[in-house]
PDB file of C-alpha atoms in Angstrom:
ATOM      1  CA  MET J   8      50.026-124.190 165.639  1.00 46.00           C
ATOM      2  CA  ASN J   9      47.538-126.754 166.852  1.00 49.00           C
ATOM      3  CA  ILE J  10      49.549-129.152 169.011  1.00 50.00           C
ATOM      4  CA  ARG J  11      47.977-132.566 169.506  1.00 51.00           C
ATOM      5  CA  GLN J  12      47.558-133.852 173.036  1.00 52.00           C
ATOM      6  CA  ASP J  13      49.924-136.558 174.232  1.00 58.00           C
ATOM      7  CA  LEU J  14      47.745-139.666 174.488  1.00 55.00           C
ATOM      8  CA  THR J  15      50.490-142.044 175.583  1.00 54.00           C
ATOM      9  CA  ALA J  16      50.548-141.639 179.386  1.00 47.00           C
ATOM     10  CA  SER J  17      50.184-145.033 181.081  1.00 45.00           C
ATOM     11  CA  PHE J  18      49.183-146.534 177.747  1.00 53.00           C
ATOM     12  CA  TRP J  19      51.443-149.556 177.238  1.00 58.00           C
ATOM     13  CA  PRO J  20      51.426-152.144 180.003  1.00 57.00           C
ATOM     14  CA  ARG J  21      54.560-154.158 180.665  1.00 57.00           C
ATOM     15  CA  LEU J  22      53.560-157.465 179.131  1.00 62.00           C
ATOM     16  CA  PRO J  23      54.570-161.008 180.038  1.00 66.00           C
ATOM     17  CA  GLY J  24      56.440-162.972 177.418  1.00 72.00           C
ATOM     18  CA  PRO J  25      59.583-162.265 175.371  1.00 84.00           C
ATOM     19  CA  PRO J  26      60.796-158.676 174.886  1.00 92.00           C
ATOM     20  CA  VAL J  27      60.510-156.979 171.515  1.00 95.00           C
ATOM     21  CA  GLU J  28      63.328-157.985 169.155  1.00 97.00           C
ATOM     22  CA  TRP J  29      65.543-155.048 168.106  1.00 98.00           C
ATOM     23  CA  ARG J  30      67.253-155.582 164.744  1.00 98.00           C
ATOM     24  CA  ILE J  31      69.513-153.176 162.827  1.00 98.00           C
ATOM     25  CA  GLU J  32      70.072-154.077 159.174  1.00 98.00           C
ATOM     26  CA  PRO J  33      73.465-153.093 157.713  1.00 98.00           C
ATOM     27  CA  GLY J  34      73.746-151.460 154.298  1.00 98.00           C
ATOM     28  CA  LEU J  35      70.789-150.591 152.072  1.00 98.00           C
ATOM     29  CA  THR J  36      67.713-152.819 152.090  1.00 98.00           C
ATOM     30  CA  ASP J  37      65.724-153.422 148.909  1.00 98.00           C
ATOM     31  CA  TYR J  38      62.211-152.070 149.443  1.00 98.00           C
ATOM     32  CA  ALA J  39      60.344-155.013 147.891  1.00 96.00           C
ATOM     33  CA  THR J  40      62.368-157.392 150.073  1.00 97.00           C
ATOM     34  CA  ALA J  41      61.491-155.334 153.152  1.00 97.00           C
ATOM     35  CA  LEU J  42      57.782-155.530 152.328  1.00 96.00           C
ATOM     36  CA  ARG J  43      57.943-159.291 151.971  1.00 97.00           C
ATOM     37  CA  LEU J  44      59.851-159.800 155.220  1.00 97.00           C
ATOM     38  CA  MET J  45      57.478-157.499 157.142  1.00 97.00           C
ATOM     39  CA  GLU J  46      54.467-159.420 155.864  1.00 96.00           C
ATOM     40  CA  GLU J  47      56.045-162.711 156.894  1.00 98.00           C
ATOM     41  CA  ARG J  48      57.003-161.464 160.347  1.00 98.00           C
ATOM     42  CA  ALA J  49      53.574-159.937 161.006  1.00 97.00           C
ATOM     43  CA  ALA J  50      51.936-163.249 160.139  1.00 97.00           C
ATOM     44  CA  ALA J  51      54.330-165.119 162.431  1.00 98.00           C
ATOM     45  CA  ILE J  52      53.602-162.718 165.295  1.00 97.00           C
ATOM     46  CA  ARG J  53      49.859-163.241 164.891  1.00 96.00           C
ATOM     47  CA  ALA J  54      50.436-167.018 164.897  1.00 97.00           C
ATOM     48  CA  GLU J  55      52.551-166.628 168.082  1.00 94.00           C
ATOM     49  CA  ALA J  56      55.464-168.169 166.197  1.00 97.00           C
ATOM     50  CA  ALA J  57      57.799-165.146 166.578  1.00 97.00           C
ATOM     51  CA  PRO J  58      58.242-162.258 169.019  1.00 96.00           C
ATOM     52  CA  GLU J  59      57.338-158.659 168.243  1.00 96.00           C
ATOM     53  CA  MET J  60      60.035-156.792 166.372  1.00 98.00           C
ATOM     54  CA  VAL J  61      61.474-153.379 165.523  1.00 98.00           C
ATOM     55  CA  TRP J  62      63.560-153.497 162.346  1.00 98.00           C
ATOM     56  CA  LEU J  63      65.815-150.523 161.525  1.00 98.00           C
ATOM     57  CA  VAL J  64      66.862-150.143 157.891  1.00 98.00           C
ATOM     58  CA  GLU J  65      68.004-147.701 155.223  1.00 98.00           C
ATOM     59  CA  HIS J  66      66.670-147.894 151.663  1.00 98.00           C
ATOM     60  CA  PRO J  67      68.045-146.852 148.282  1.00 98.00           C
ATOM     61  CA  PRO J  68      66.437-143.610 147.023  1.00 98.00           C
ATOM     62  CA  LEU J  69      62.732-144.191 146.256  1.00 98.00           C
ATOM     63  CA  TYR J  70      59.203-142.897 146.744  1.00 97.00           C
ATOM     64  CA  THR J  71      56.361-144.808 148.340  1.00 96.00           C
ATOM     65  CA  ALA J  72      52.653-144.159 147.902  1.00 94.00           C
ATOM     66  CA  GLY J  73      50.292-144.813 150.801  1.00 93.00           C
ATOM     67  CA  THR J  74      46.595-145.553 150.556  1.00 92.00           C
ATOM     68  CA  SER J  75      45.693-141.831 150.478  1.00 91.00           C
ATOM     69  CA  ALA J  76      48.269-140.805 147.856  1.00 93.00           C
ATOM     70  CA  LYS J  77      47.045-138.401 145.153  1.00 94.00           C
ATOM     71  CA  ALA J  78      48.493-138.684 141.654  1.00 93.00           C
ATOM     72  CA  ALA J  79      49.052-134.914 141.473  1.00 93.00           C
ATOM     73  CA  ASP J  80      51.409-135.113 144.475  1.00 94.00           C
ATOM     74  CA  LEU J  81      53.921-137.174 142.473  1.00 96.00           C
ATOM     75  CA  VAL J  82      55.595-134.126 140.939  1.00 95.00           C
ATOM     76  CA  ALA J  83      58.486-135.936 139.198  1.00 96.00           C
ATOM     77  CA  PRO J  84      57.333-139.512 138.433  1.00 94.00           C
ATOM     78  CA  ASP J  85      60.527-140.370 136.543  1.00 95.00           C
ATOM     79  CA  LEU J  86      63.001-139.100 139.132  1.00 96.00           C
ATOM     80  CA  LEU J  87      63.087-142.185 141.407  1.00 97.00           C
ATOM     81  CA  PRO J  88      61.405-145.611 141.596  1.00 97.00           C
ATOM     82  CA  VAL J  89      57.855-145.447 142.985  1.00 96.00           C
ATOM     83  CA  PHE J  90      56.346-148.237 145.104  1.00 96.00           C
ATOM     84  CA  GLN J  91      52.654-148.636 145.862  1.00 93.00           C
ATOM     85  CA  THR J  92      52.214-149.784 149.447  1.00 92.00           C
ATOM     86  CA  GLY J  93      49.346-150.609 151.775  1.00 88.00           C
ATOM     87  CA  ARG J  94      50.407-148.318 154.600  1.00 91.00           C
ATOM     88  CA  GLY J  95      48.367-145.303 155.572  1.00 87.00           C
ATOM     89  CA  GLY J  96      49.311-141.841 154.381  1.00 89.00           C
ATOM     90  CA  GLU J  97      50.372-140.279 151.095  1.00 91.00           C
ATOM     91  CA  TYR J  98      53.683-139.994 149.227  1.00 94.00           C
ATOM     92  CA  THR J  99      56.945-140.072 151.121  1.00 94.00           C
ATOM     93  CA  TYR J 100      60.634-140.427 150.347  1.00 96.00           C
ATOM     94  CA  HIS J 101      63.122-143.007 151.591  1.00 98.00           C
ATOM     95  CA  GLY J 102      66.841-142.960 150.958  1.00 98.00           C
ATOM     96  CA  PRO J 103      70.343-143.216 152.416  1.00 98.00           C
ATOM     97  CA  GLY J 104      70.781-141.079 155.518  1.00 98.00           C
ATOM     98  CA  GLN J 105      67.213-141.676 156.639  1.00 98.00           C
ATOM     99  CA  ARG J 106      66.496-144.160 159.435  1.00 98.00           C
ATOM    100  CA  VAL J 107      63.409-146.215 158.711  1.00 98.00           C
ATOM    101  CA  GLY J 108      61.969-148.132 161.648  1.00 98.00           C
ATOM    102  CA  TYR J 109      59.532-150.924 160.825  1.00 98.00           C
ATOM    103  CA  VAL J 110      57.427-151.648 163.893  1.00 98.00           C
ATOM    104  CA  MET J 111      55.746-155.043 164.217  1.00 98.00           C
ATOM    105  CA  LEU J 112      53.747-155.065 167.456  1.00 96.00           C
ATOM    106  CA  ASP J 113      50.713-157.066 168.534  1.00 94.00           C
ATOM    107  CA  LEU J 114      48.117-154.460 169.473  1.00 93.00           C
ATOM    108  CA  LYS J 115      45.650-157.146 170.468  1.00 91.00           C
ATOM    109  CA  ARG J 116      47.977-157.965 173.370  1.00 89.00           C
ATOM    110  CA  ARG J 117      48.578-154.293 174.118  1.00 88.00           C
ATOM    111  CA  ARG J 118      45.561-152.145 173.236  1.00 88.00           C
ATOM    112  CA  GLU J 119      43.346-152.029 170.172  1.00 90.00           C
ATOM    113  CA  ASP J 120      43.522-148.275 169.649  1.00 90.00           C
ATOM    114  CA  VAL J 121      45.074-147.005 166.401  1.00 92.00           C
ATOM    115  CA  ARG J 122      44.957-143.331 167.389  1.00 89.00           C
ATOM    116  CA  VAL J 123      46.885-143.896 170.589  1.00 89.00           C
ATOM    117  CA  PHE J 124      49.324-146.207 168.822  1.00 92.00           C
ATOM    118  CA  VAL J 125      50.183-143.455 166.314  1.00 91.00           C
ATOM    119  CA  ALA J 126      50.581-140.962 169.173  1.00 90.00           C
ATOM    120  CA  SER J 127      52.910-143.436 170.893  1.00 92.00           C
ATOM    121  CA  LEU J 128      55.062-143.699 167.762  1.00 94.00           C
ATOM    122  CA  GLU J 129      55.256-139.905 167.731  1.00 93.00           C
ATOM    123  CA  GLN J 130      56.233-139.899 171.402  1.00 94.00           C
ATOM    124  CA  TRP J 131      58.950-142.476 170.703  1.00 96.00           C
ATOM    125  CA  ILE J 132      60.438-140.149 168.072  1.00 97.00           C
ATOM    126  CA  ILE J 133      60.032-137.050 170.256  1.00 96.00           C
ATOM    127  CA  GLY J 134      61.874-138.798 173.103  1.00 96.00           C
ATOM    128  CA  ALA J 135      64.728-139.780 170.809  1.00 98.00           C
ATOM    129  CA  LEU J 136      65.081-136.269 169.386  1.00 98.00           C
ATOM    130  CA  ALA J 137      65.093-134.783 172.891  1.00 98.00           C
ATOM    131  CA  ARG J 138      68.366-136.616 173.544  1.00 98.00           C
ATOM    132  CA  PHE J 139      69.947-134.270 170.971  1.00 98.00           C
ATOM    133  CA  ASN J 140      68.189-131.205 172.459  1.00 97.00           C
ATOM    134  CA  VAL J 141      65.785-131.114 169.511  1.00 98.00           C
ATOM    135  CA  ARG J 142      62.199-130.235 170.398  1.00 97.00           C
ATOM    136  CA  GLY J 143      59.980-132.423 168.251  1.00 97.00           C
ATOM    137  CA  GLU J 144      56.266-131.581 168.272  1.00 95.00           C
ATOM    138  CA  ARG J 145      53.020-133.253 167.174  1.00 90.00           C
ATOM    139  CA  ARG J 146      50.247-131.490 165.280  1.00 86.00           C
ATOM    140  CA  GLU J 147      46.516-132.103 165.538  1.00 80.00           C
ATOM    141  CA  ASP J 148      45.967-131.925 161.792  1.00 76.00           C
ATOM    142  CA  ARG J 149      49.166-133.629 160.567  1.00 79.00           C
ATOM    143  CA  VAL J 150      50.662-136.973 161.509  1.00 80.00           C
ATOM    144  CA  GLY J 151      54.421-137.008 162.056  1.00 88.00           C
ATOM    145  CA  VAL J 152      56.921-135.014 164.090  1.00 96.00           C
ATOM    146  CA  TRP J 153      57.720-131.365 163.410  1.00 95.00           C
ATOM    147  CA  VAL J 154      60.354-128.819 164.467  1.00 96.00           C
ATOM    148  CA  VAL J 155      59.891-125.051 164.612  1.00 93.00           C
ATOM    149  CA  ARG J 156      62.452-123.100 162.548  1.00 89.00           C
ATOM    150  CA  PRO J 157      62.885-119.578 163.948  1.00 84.00           C
ATOM    151  CA  ASP J 158      65.741-119.132 161.443  1.00 84.00           C
ATOM    152  CA  ARG J 159      63.287-119.378 158.504  1.00 83.00           C
ATOM    153  CA  PRO J 160      60.925-116.659 157.191  1.00 78.00           C
ATOM    154  CA  LEU J 161      57.505-116.460 158.844  1.00 72.00           C
ATOM    155  CA  VAL J 162      54.653-118.424 157.257  1.00 74.00           C
ATOM    156  CA  ASN J 163      51.286-116.628 157.437  1.00 75.00           C
ATOM    157  CA  GLY J 164      52.562-114.719 160.450  1.00 69.00           C
ATOM    158  CA  ASP J 165      53.716-117.858 162.306  1.00 79.00           C
ATOM    159  CA  MET J 166      57.207-119.242 162.738  1.00 82.00           C
ATOM    160  CA  ALA J 167      58.092-121.741 160.037  1.00 86.00           C
ATOM    161  CA  GLU J 168      58.061-125.430 160.902  1.00 92.00           C
ATOM    162  CA  GLU J 169      59.467-128.406 159.047  1.00 94.00           C
ATOM    163  CA  LYS J 170      58.895-132.126 159.185  1.00 95.00           C
ATOM    164  CA  ILE J 171      61.724-134.242 160.539  1.00 97.00           C
ATOM    165  CA  ALA J 172      59.937-137.601 160.853  1.00 97.00           C
ATOM    166  CA  ALA J 173      57.093-139.316 159.011  1.00 95.00           C
ATOM    167  CA  ILE J 174      54.754-142.070 160.212  1.00 95.00           C
ATOM    168  CA  GLY J 175      52.790-144.543 158.119  1.00 94.00           C
ATOM    169  CA  ILE J 176      51.427-147.804 159.489  1.00 95.00           C
ATOM    170  CA  ARG J 177      49.312-150.752 158.479  1.00 96.00           C
ATOM    171  CA  LEU J 178      47.491-153.225 160.710  1.00 97.00           C
ATOM    172  CA  ARG J 179      46.588-156.792 159.854  1.00 95.00           C
ATOM    173  CA  LYS J 180      44.651-158.718 162.482  1.00 96.00           C
ATOM    174  CA  TRP J 181      45.891-156.063 164.941  1.00 96.00           C
ATOM    175  CA  VAL J 182      49.579-156.673 164.190  1.00 97.00           C
ATOM    176  CA  SER J 183      51.288-153.487 163.008  1.00 97.00           C
ATOM    177  CA  PHE J 184      53.836-153.143 160.262  1.00 96.00           C
ATOM    178  CA  HIS J 185      55.471-150.308 158.291  1.00 97.00           C
ATOM    179  CA  GLY J 186      56.328-147.562 160.809  1.00 97.00           C
ATOM    180  CA  ILE J 187      58.480-144.428 161.008  1.00 97.00           C
ATOM    181  CA  ALA J 188      61.142-142.563 159.034  1.00 97.00           C
ATOM    182  CA  ILE J 189      63.514-140.036 160.646  1.00 98.00           C
ATOM    183  CA  ASN J 190      65.812-137.793 158.629  1.00 98.00           C
ATOM    184  CA  VAL J 191      69.415-137.903 159.821  1.00 98.00           C
ATOM    185  CA  GLU J 192      71.290-136.759 156.680  1.00 98.00           C
ATOM    186  CA  PRO J 193      69.325-137.709 153.551  1.00 98.00           C
ATOM    187  CA  ASP J 194      69.469-135.859 150.254  1.00 97.00           C
ATOM    188  CA  LEU J 195      66.677-133.378 150.981  1.00 96.00           C
ATOM    189  CA  SER J 196      66.547-132.319 147.314  1.00 96.00           C
ATOM    190  CA  HIS J 197      64.808-135.620 146.542  1.00 96.00           C
ATOM    191  CA  TYR J 198      61.724-134.377 148.388  1.00 95.00           C
ATOM    192  CA  ALA J 199      61.177-131.974 145.479  1.00 94.00           C
ATOM    193  CA  GLY J 200      59.855-134.887 143.420  1.00 96.00           C
ATOM    194  CA  ILE J 201      56.752-135.245 145.611  1.00 95.00           C
ATOM    195  CA  VAL J 202      54.445-133.254 147.840  1.00 91.00           C
ATOM    196  CA  PRO J 203      55.577-134.980 151.063  1.00 86.00           C
ATOM    197  CA  CYS J 204      52.582-136.465 152.870  1.00 73.00           C
ATOM    198  CA  GLY J 205      50.355-134.162 150.789  1.00 72.00           C
ATOM    199  CA  ILE J 206      51.529-131.057 152.691  1.00 74.00           C
ATOM    200  CA  ALA J 207      52.913-128.347 150.425  1.00 74.00           C
ATOM    201  CA  GLU J 208      53.027-125.407 152.846  1.00 75.00           C
ATOM    202  CA  HIS J 209      55.721-126.830 155.157  1.00 82.00           C
ATOM    203  CA  GLY J 210      59.255-127.961 154.422  1.00 88.00           C
ATOM    204  CA  VAL J 211      61.315-130.984 155.381  1.00 95.00           C
ATOM    205  CA  THR J 212      64.449-131.002 157.510  1.00 96.00           C
ATOM    206  CA  SER J 213      66.994-133.387 159.049  1.00 98.00           C
ATOM    207  CA  LEU J 214      69.191-133.537 162.106  1.00 98.00           C
ATOM    208  CA  VAL J 215      72.246-132.492 160.085  1.00 98.00           C
ATOM    209  CA  ASP J 216      70.229-129.721 158.393  1.00 96.00           C
ATOM    210  CA  LEU J 217      69.510-128.428 161.907  1.00 97.00           C
ATOM    211  CA  GLY J 218      73.281-128.178 162.446  1.00 96.00           C
ATOM    212  CA  LEU J 219      73.702-131.342 164.519  1.00 97.00           C
ATOM    213  CA  PRO J 220      76.539-133.751 163.598  1.00 95.00           C
ATOM    214  CA  VAL J 221      74.441-136.814 164.512  1.00 97.00           C
ATOM    215  CA  THR J 222      75.342-140.212 163.051  1.00 98.00           C
ATOM    216  CA  MET J 223      72.968-143.056 162.321  1.00 98.00           C
ATOM    217  CA  ALA J 224      74.508-145.007 165.201  1.00 98.00           C
ATOM    218  CA  ASP J 225      73.860-142.064 167.546  1.00 98.00           C
ATOM    219  CA  LEU J 226      70.201-141.989 166.518  1.00 98.00           C
ATOM    220  CA  ASP J 227      69.833-145.746 166.909  1.00 98.00           C
ATOM    221  CA  LEU J 228      70.981-145.554 170.521  1.00 98.00           C
ATOM    222  CA  ALA J 229      68.532-142.719 171.210  1.00 98.00           C
ATOM    223  CA  LEU J 230      65.694-144.611 169.514  1.00 98.00           C
ATOM    224  CA  LYS J 231      66.380-147.732 171.545  1.00 98.00           C
ATOM    225  CA  ALA J 232      66.312-145.883 174.872  1.00 97.00           C
ATOM    226  CA  SER J 233      63.171-143.946 173.954  1.00 96.00           C
ATOM    227  CA  PHE J 234      61.372-147.057 172.667  1.00 95.00           C
ATOM    228  CA  GLU J 235      61.821-148.807 175.993  1.00 93.00           C
ATOM    229  CA  GLU J 236      60.377-145.778 177.802  1.00 92.00           C
ATOM    230  CA  VAL J 237      57.233-145.848 175.655  1.00 91.00           C
ATOM    231  CA  PHE J 238      56.696-149.498 174.722  1.00 91.00           C
ATOM    232  CA  GLY J 239      58.750-151.653 177.078  1.00 89.00           C
ATOM    233  CA  PRO J 240      61.768-153.978 177.034  1.00 90.00           C
ATOM    234  CA  LEU J 241      63.842-154.854 173.990  1.00 94.00           C
ATOM    235  CA  SER J 242      66.106-157.811 173.354  1.00 89.00           C
TER     236      SER J 242
END
């Protein structure tokens, strides 16, 4: 296990100006609508016409393809709708029971460093999971957050590990959009239709799959507290 160094220490200054807007969308959000609203908000942030924003949503069941997606990794192309998207990464799944966090921050005001920004998103997730006594870990060769599963069979002599959170971002004029996806209680069988993030040798898990009766509201509170520790104040 090659654990990536935490790059986030003393990274984000506390900035003047309005705090980041925190918005939780009820129900299921149409994916095409979400893309359009993210694009609009990112443009408004760059024009200094709107504050930075974190938007928490759930989507209907679907697959998204990032800029590095390989056709062979879409195992069941007719199982669910597939959306091409400009975020980084490969194929991933979204659906009910998964918290998607779209993160629209102005890195020009903060720091123009994509690698550290991704590490900070990982640290945000790791801090939220720690509130449920879940040890989330980063990996040098794989973006996202992982948990070790001592209850699973060994893999190549090492303890098994499974992905609990995915990250895929896009930057336009140094404003970020897209973001993170954390599994609370999604239908994990839907992951069988893709090779998640192009990684076939590791599985996917969720908080409920780990035996934790965590609700979406519980996770949202943990995410809010952890976000402020990493990135600063929220409104």
